[in-house]
Amino acid sequence: MSMINRLRNRRASVRRARAIERALQATSSPAVRDEILIAAQRYYG
């Protein structure tokens, strides 16, 4: 894997992590938080 691809992958993963964090902070419902975490784990993990 080239250096540029590694940088792109790292930036994309940081962007996804920030989006998940923002979604978690934007909601006050524990059920919605659980759904966000489950979806993120299913999609990215």
PDB file of C-alpha atoms in Angstrom:
ATOM      1  CA  MET A   1       0.000   0.000   0.000  1.00  0.00           C
ATOM      2  CA  SER A   2       1.393   3.358  -0.931  1.00  0.00           C
ATOM      3  CA  MET A   3       2.008   6.170   1.506  1.00  0.00           C
ATOM      4  CA  ILE A   4      -0.764   8.288  -0.041  1.00  0.00           C
ATOM      5  CA  ASN A   5      -3.289   5.475   0.351  1.00  0.00           C
ATOM      6  CA  ARG A   6      -2.320   5.048   3.990  1.00  0.00           C
ATOM      7  CA  LEU A   7      -2.787   8.753   4.622  1.00  0.00           C
ATOM      8  CA  ARG A   8      -6.159   8.733   2.860  1.00  0.00           C
ATOM      9  CA  ASN A   9      -7.316   5.720   4.856  1.00  0.00           C
ATOM     10  CA  ARG A  10      -6.195   7.302   8.118  1.00  0.00           C
ATOM     11  CA  ARG A  11      -7.951  10.587   7.316  1.00  0.00           C
ATOM     12  CA  ALA A  12     -11.136   8.737   6.338  1.00  0.00           C
ATOM     13  CA  SER A  13     -11.143   6.720   9.553  1.00  0.00           C
ATOM     14  CA  VAL A  14     -10.598   9.869  11.639  1.00  0.00           C
ATOM     15  CA  ARG A  15     -13.468  11.546   9.786  1.00  0.00           C
ATOM     16  CA  ARG A  16     -15.752   8.567  10.492  1.00  0.00           C
ATOM     17  CA  ALA A  17     -14.761   8.530  14.167  1.00  0.00           C
ATOM     18  CA  ARG A  18     -15.504  12.256  14.501  1.00  0.00           C
ATOM     19  CA  ALA A  19     -18.883  11.816  12.823  1.00  0.00           C
ATOM     20  CA  ILE A  20     -19.789   9.030  15.235  1.00  0.00           C
ATOM     21  CA  GLU A  21     -18.648  11.127  18.208  1.00  0.00           C
ATOM     22  CA  ARG A  22     -20.755  14.083  17.027  1.00  0.00           C
ATOM     23  CA  ALA A  23     -23.783  11.848  16.594  1.00  0.00           C
ATOM     24  CA  LEU A  24     -23.316  10.424  20.089  1.00  0.00           C
ATOM     25  CA  GLN A  25     -22.977  13.880  21.630  1.00  0.00           C
ATOM     26  CA  ALA A  26     -25.975  15.225  19.726  1.00  0.00           C
ATOM     27  CA  THR A  27     -28.415  12.799  21.306  1.00  0.00           C
ATOM     28  CA  SER A  28     -29.512  12.536  24.901  1.00  0.00           C
ATOM     29  CA  SER A  29     -31.293   9.208  24.534  1.00  0.00           C
ATOM     30  CA  PRO A  30     -29.378   6.126  25.681  1.00  0.00           C
ATOM     31  CA  ALA A  31     -31.380   3.977  23.252  1.00  0.00           C
ATOM     32  CA  VAL A  32     -30.336   6.132  20.300  1.00  0.00           C
ATOM     33  CA  ARG A  33     -26.725   6.043  21.471  1.00  0.00           C
ATOM     34  CA  ASP A  34     -26.883   2.258  21.599  1.00  0.00           C
ATOM     35  CA  GLU A  35     -28.289   2.168  18.062  1.00  0.00           C
ATOM     36  CA  ILE A  36     -25.528   4.461  16.785  1.00  0.00           C
ATOM     37  CA  LEU A  37     -22.852   2.308  18.384  1.00  0.00           C
ATOM     38  CA  ILE A  38     -24.395  -0.909  17.072  1.00  0.00           C
ATOM     39  CA  ALA A  39     -24.638   0.495  13.550  1.00  0.00           C
ATOM     40  CA  ALA A  40     -21.072   1.815  13.664  1.00  0.00           C
ATOM     41  CA  GLN A  41     -19.752  -1.490  14.962  1.00  0.00           C
ATOM     42  CA  ARG A  42     -21.665  -3.436  12.323  1.00  0.00           C
ATOM     43  CA  TYR A  43     -20.499  -1.171   9.499  1.00  0.00           C
ATOM     44  CA  TYR A  44     -16.893  -0.481  10.521  1.00  0.00           C
ATOM     45  CA  GLY A  45     -16.001  -3.327  12.827  1.00  0.00           C
TER      46      GLY A  45
END
